[in-house]
Coordinates of C-alpha atoms in Angstrom, one line a residue:
X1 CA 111.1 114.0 213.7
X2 CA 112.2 117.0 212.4
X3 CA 115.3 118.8 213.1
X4 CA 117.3 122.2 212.6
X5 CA 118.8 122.4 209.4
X6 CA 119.7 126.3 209.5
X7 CA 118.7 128.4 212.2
X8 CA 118.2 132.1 210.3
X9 CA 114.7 132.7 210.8
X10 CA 112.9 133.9 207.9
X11 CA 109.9 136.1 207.3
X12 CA 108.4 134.1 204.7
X13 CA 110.7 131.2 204.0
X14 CA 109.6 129.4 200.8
X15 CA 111.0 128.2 197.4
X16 CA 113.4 125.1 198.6
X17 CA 115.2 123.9 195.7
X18 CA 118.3 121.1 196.2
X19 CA 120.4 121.2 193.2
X20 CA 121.5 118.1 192.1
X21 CA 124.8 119.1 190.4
X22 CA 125.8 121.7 193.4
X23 CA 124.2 118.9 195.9
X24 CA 123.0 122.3 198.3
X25 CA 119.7 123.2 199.3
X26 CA 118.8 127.0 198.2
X27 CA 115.5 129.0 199.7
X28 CA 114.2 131.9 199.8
X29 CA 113.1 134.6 202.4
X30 CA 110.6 136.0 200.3
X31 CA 109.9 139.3 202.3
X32 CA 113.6 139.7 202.8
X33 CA 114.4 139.5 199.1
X34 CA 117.0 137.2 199.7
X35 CA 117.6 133.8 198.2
X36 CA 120.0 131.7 200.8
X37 CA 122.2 128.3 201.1
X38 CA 123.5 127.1 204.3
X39 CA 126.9 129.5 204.1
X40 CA 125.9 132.2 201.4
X41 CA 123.1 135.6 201.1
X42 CA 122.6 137.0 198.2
X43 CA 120.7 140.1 197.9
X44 CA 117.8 141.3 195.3
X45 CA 115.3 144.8 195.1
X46 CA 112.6 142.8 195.0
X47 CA 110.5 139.7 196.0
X48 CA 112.1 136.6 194.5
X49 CA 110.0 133.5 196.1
X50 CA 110.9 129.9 193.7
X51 CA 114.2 128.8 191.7
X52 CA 114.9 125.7 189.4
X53 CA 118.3 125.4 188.3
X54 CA 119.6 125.5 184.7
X55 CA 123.3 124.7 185.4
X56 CA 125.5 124.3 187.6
X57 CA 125.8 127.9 188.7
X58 CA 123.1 129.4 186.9
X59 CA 119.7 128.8 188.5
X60 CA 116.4 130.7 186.7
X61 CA 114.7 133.0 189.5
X62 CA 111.2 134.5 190.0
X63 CA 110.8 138.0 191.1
X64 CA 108.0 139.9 191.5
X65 CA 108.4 141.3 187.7
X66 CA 110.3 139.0 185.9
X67 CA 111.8 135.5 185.1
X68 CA 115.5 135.6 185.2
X69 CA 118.9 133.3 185.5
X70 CA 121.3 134.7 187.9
X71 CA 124.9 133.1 188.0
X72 CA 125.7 132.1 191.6
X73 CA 129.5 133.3 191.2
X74 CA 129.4 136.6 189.3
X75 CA 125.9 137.4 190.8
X76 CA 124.9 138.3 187.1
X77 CA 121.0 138.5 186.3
X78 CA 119.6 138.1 183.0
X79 CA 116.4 138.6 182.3
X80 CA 114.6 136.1 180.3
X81 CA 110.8 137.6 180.1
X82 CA 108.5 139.8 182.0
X83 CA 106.1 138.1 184.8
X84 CA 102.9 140.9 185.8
X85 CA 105.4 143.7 185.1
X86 CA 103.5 146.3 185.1
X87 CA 101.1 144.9 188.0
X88 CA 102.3 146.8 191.0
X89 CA 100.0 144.4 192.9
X90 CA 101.2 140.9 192.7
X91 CA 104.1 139.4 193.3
X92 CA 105.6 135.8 192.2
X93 CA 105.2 133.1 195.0
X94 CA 105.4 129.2 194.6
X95 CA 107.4 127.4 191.8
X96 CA 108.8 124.6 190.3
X97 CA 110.4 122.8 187.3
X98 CA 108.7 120.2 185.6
X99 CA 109.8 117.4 183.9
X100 CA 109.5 118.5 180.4
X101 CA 112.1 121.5 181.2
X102 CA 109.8 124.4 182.0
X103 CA 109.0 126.2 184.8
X104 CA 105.8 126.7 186.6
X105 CA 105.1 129.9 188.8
X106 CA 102.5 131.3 191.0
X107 CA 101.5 135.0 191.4
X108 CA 99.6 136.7 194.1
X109 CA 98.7 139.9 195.6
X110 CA 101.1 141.8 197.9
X111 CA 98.8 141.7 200.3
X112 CA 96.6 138.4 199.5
X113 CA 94.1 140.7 197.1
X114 CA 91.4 137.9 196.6
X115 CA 91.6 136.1 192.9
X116 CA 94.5 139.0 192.0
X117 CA 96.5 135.6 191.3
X118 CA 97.4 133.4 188.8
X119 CA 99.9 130.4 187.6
X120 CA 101.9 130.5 184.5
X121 CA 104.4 128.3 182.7
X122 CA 107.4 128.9 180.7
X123 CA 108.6 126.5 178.3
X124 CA 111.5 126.9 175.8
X125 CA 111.1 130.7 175.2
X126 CA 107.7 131.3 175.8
X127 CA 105.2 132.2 178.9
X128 CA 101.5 131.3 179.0
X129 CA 99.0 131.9 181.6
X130 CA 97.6 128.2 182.4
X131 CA 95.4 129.7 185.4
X132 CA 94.0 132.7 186.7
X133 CA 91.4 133.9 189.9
X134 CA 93.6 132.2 192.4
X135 CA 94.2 134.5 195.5
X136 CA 97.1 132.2 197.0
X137 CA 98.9 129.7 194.6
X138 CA 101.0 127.1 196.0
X139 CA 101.8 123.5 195.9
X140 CA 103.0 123.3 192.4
X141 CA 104.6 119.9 191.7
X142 CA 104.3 117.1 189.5
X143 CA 104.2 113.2 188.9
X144 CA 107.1 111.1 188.5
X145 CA 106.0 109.9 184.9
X146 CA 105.3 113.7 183.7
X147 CA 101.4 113.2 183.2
X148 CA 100.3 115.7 186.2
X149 CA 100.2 118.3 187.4
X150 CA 99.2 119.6 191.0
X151 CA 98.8 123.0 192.5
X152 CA 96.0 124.6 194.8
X153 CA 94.2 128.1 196.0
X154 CA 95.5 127.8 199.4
X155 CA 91.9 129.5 200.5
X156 CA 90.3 126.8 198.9
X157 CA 91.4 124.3 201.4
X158 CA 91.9 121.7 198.0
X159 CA 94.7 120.6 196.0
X160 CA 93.8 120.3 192.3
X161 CA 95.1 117.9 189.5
X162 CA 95.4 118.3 185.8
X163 CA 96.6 116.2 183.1
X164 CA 99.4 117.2 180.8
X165 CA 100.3 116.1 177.2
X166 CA 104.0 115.3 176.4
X167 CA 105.3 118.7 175.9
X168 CA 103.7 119.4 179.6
X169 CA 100.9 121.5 178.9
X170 CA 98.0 121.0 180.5
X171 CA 94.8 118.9 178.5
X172 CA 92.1 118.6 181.1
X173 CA 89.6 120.7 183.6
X174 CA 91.7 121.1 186.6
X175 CA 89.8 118.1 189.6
X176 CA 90.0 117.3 193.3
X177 CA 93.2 115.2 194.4
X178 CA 93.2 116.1 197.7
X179 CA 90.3 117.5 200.1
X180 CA 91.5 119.5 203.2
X181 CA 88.2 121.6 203.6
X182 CA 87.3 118.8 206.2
X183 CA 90.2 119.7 208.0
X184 CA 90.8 123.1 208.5
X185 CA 94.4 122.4 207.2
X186 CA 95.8 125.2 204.8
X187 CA 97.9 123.5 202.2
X188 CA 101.2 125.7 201.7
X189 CA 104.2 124.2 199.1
X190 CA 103.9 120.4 198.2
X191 CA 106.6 118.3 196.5
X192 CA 106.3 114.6 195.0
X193 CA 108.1 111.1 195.9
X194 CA 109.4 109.0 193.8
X195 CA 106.2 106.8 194.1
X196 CA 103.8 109.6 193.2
X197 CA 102.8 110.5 196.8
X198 CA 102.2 114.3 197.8
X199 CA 104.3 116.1 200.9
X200 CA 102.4 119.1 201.4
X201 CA 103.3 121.6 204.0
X202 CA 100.4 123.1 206.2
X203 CA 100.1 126.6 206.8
X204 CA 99.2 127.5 211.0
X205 CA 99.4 123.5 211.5
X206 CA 102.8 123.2 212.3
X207 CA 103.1 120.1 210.1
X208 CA 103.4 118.6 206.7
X209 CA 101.2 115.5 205.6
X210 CA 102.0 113.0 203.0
X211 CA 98.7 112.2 200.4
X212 CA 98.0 109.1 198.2
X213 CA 97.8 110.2 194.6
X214 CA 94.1 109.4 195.4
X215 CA 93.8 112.1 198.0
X216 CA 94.2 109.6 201.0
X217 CA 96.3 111.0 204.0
X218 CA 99.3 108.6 204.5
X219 CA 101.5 110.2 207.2
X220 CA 102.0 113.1 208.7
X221 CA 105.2 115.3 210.6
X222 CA 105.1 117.7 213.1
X223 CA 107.1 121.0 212.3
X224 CA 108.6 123.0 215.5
X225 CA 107.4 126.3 213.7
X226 CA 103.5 126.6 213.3
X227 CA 103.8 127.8 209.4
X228 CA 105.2 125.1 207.2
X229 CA 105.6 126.6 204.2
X230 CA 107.0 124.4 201.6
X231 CA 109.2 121.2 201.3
X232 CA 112.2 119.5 199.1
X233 CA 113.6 116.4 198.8
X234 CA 117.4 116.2 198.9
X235 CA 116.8 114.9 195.4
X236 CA 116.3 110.7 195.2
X237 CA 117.2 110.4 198.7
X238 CA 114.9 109.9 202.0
X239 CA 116.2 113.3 203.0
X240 CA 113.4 115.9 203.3
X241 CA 114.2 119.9 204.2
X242 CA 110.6 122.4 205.0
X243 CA 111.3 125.9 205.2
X244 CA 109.0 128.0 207.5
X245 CA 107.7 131.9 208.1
X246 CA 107.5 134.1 210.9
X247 CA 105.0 136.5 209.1
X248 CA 101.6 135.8 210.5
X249 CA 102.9 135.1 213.7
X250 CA 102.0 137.6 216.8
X251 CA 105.2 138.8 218.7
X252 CA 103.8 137.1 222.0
X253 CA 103.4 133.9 219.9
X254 CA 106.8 134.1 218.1
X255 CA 108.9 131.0 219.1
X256 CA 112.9 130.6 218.0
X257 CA 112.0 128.1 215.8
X258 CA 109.3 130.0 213.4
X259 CA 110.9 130.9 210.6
X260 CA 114.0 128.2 210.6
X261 CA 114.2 125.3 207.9
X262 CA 114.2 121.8 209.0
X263 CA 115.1 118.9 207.8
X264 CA 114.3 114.9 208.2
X265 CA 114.5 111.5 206.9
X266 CA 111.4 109.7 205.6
X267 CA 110.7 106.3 204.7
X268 CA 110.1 107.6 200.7
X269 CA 112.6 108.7 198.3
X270 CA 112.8 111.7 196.4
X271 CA 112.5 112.7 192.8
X272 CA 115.6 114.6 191.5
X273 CA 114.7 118.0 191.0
X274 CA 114.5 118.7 186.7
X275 CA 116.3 120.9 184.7
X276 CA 115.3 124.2 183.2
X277 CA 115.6 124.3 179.4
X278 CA 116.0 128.0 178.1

């Protein structure tokens, strides 16, 4: 069962990172501009949506025109390459760290512009577009050993799978791994176990599910708010958070829960979450 972990309802919560050195859970409220912890705000101009952390107070930060790190005690930002900077369009929105230090990142339309999207990496200096067409990237994570990749279209109703060579670029078409079109579930943000198994959250379904590497549905969690948006483990622990929105929502459906982030415990264990290498 799922229960309040903060109660500050956000408009588009997404982004939950646990940092393993600070042992604190950051997110974002994407709409808001804000990234947040359970005691501290701080403030950007513009949409920042994913984080992986590079040390203990510096965490690397997507915004809606660039890849930056930004020290958590001075509040300094230093930008470390452009992302669609001169697309007044898109905006960055899912992200994570993989295990070969780099950083994997979503963009999308302001608005959901169909195929405006794409997915991109940065690795040790450099940024490459691994993926483009998408309208609504999301559920960027990865295996345990480092040989996969997994992200989806949310539109599509699929999450994909593609394999990656040592360095963590990928080597293969991108195929199914999991089917939702069945369903009518919307996969949001997805995170790995320890065992390989996906937690995806479900967009409108009030819910996240837990797949097989082999695309079979192992469990699922009902969410008090109706948009799941994306989940983290507490690192290797059984602790899961999901953060949630309030945008899509109409005011005469609006409950006080939309837009919280919850947490739980589960019967898996997590993966720690990896470390950015500049």
């Amino acid at each position: 069962m799922m229960m309040l972990f903060n109660p500050r309802p956000c408009g588009l919560g997404e982004g939950p990172l646990w940092h393993p050195l600070r042992e604190d859970l950051f997110w974002f409220d994407i709409t808001a501009h804000q990234l947040l912890s359970a005691t501290q705000v701080w403030q950007f101009d513009e949409y920042v949506s994913a984080a992986g952390w590079i040390s203990h107070d510096q965490l690397l930060i997507a915004s809606e025109s660039q890849l930056f790190s930004f020290d958590l005690i001075t509040k300094t930002q230093t930008k470390i390459c452009d992302l669609e900077a001169r697309n007044p369009v898109t905006r960055s929105n899912d992200g994570r760290a993989d295990p070969q230090g780099g950083f994997w990142i979503g963009t999308m339309g302001k608005n959901a512009e169909a195929n405006a999207g794409a997915i991109y990496r940065y690795h040790r200096g450099t940024l490459k577009k691994l993926v483009t067409g998408l309208t609504i990237p999301n559920a960027i994570c990865f295996a345990p050993d480092g040989k996969n990749a997994y992200y989806t279209d949310t539109p599509t109703q699929q999450i994909l799978t593609v394999d990656l060579d040592v360095d963590g670029w990928p080597i293969s078409k991108a195929r199914l791994a999991v089917d939702l079109t069945q369903t009518g579930k919307n996969p949001d943000g997805a995170v790995v176990d320890a065992a390989g198994n996906i937690w995806n959250a479900q967009w409108g379904a009030a819910r996240l599910a837990c797949y097989s590497p082999q695309g079979q549905l192992l469990e699922t969690i009902a969410l008090p708010a109706a948009h799941a948006t994306c989940p983290a483990f507490a690192g290797a622990t059984s602790r899961l958070f999901c953060t949630s929105a309030t945008q899509g929502r109409r005011a005469d459906e609006l409950t006080p829960a939309d837009g919280q982030t919850f947490e739980t415990q589960v019967s898996a264990t997590g993966q720690l979450e990896h470390q950015i290498i500049l």
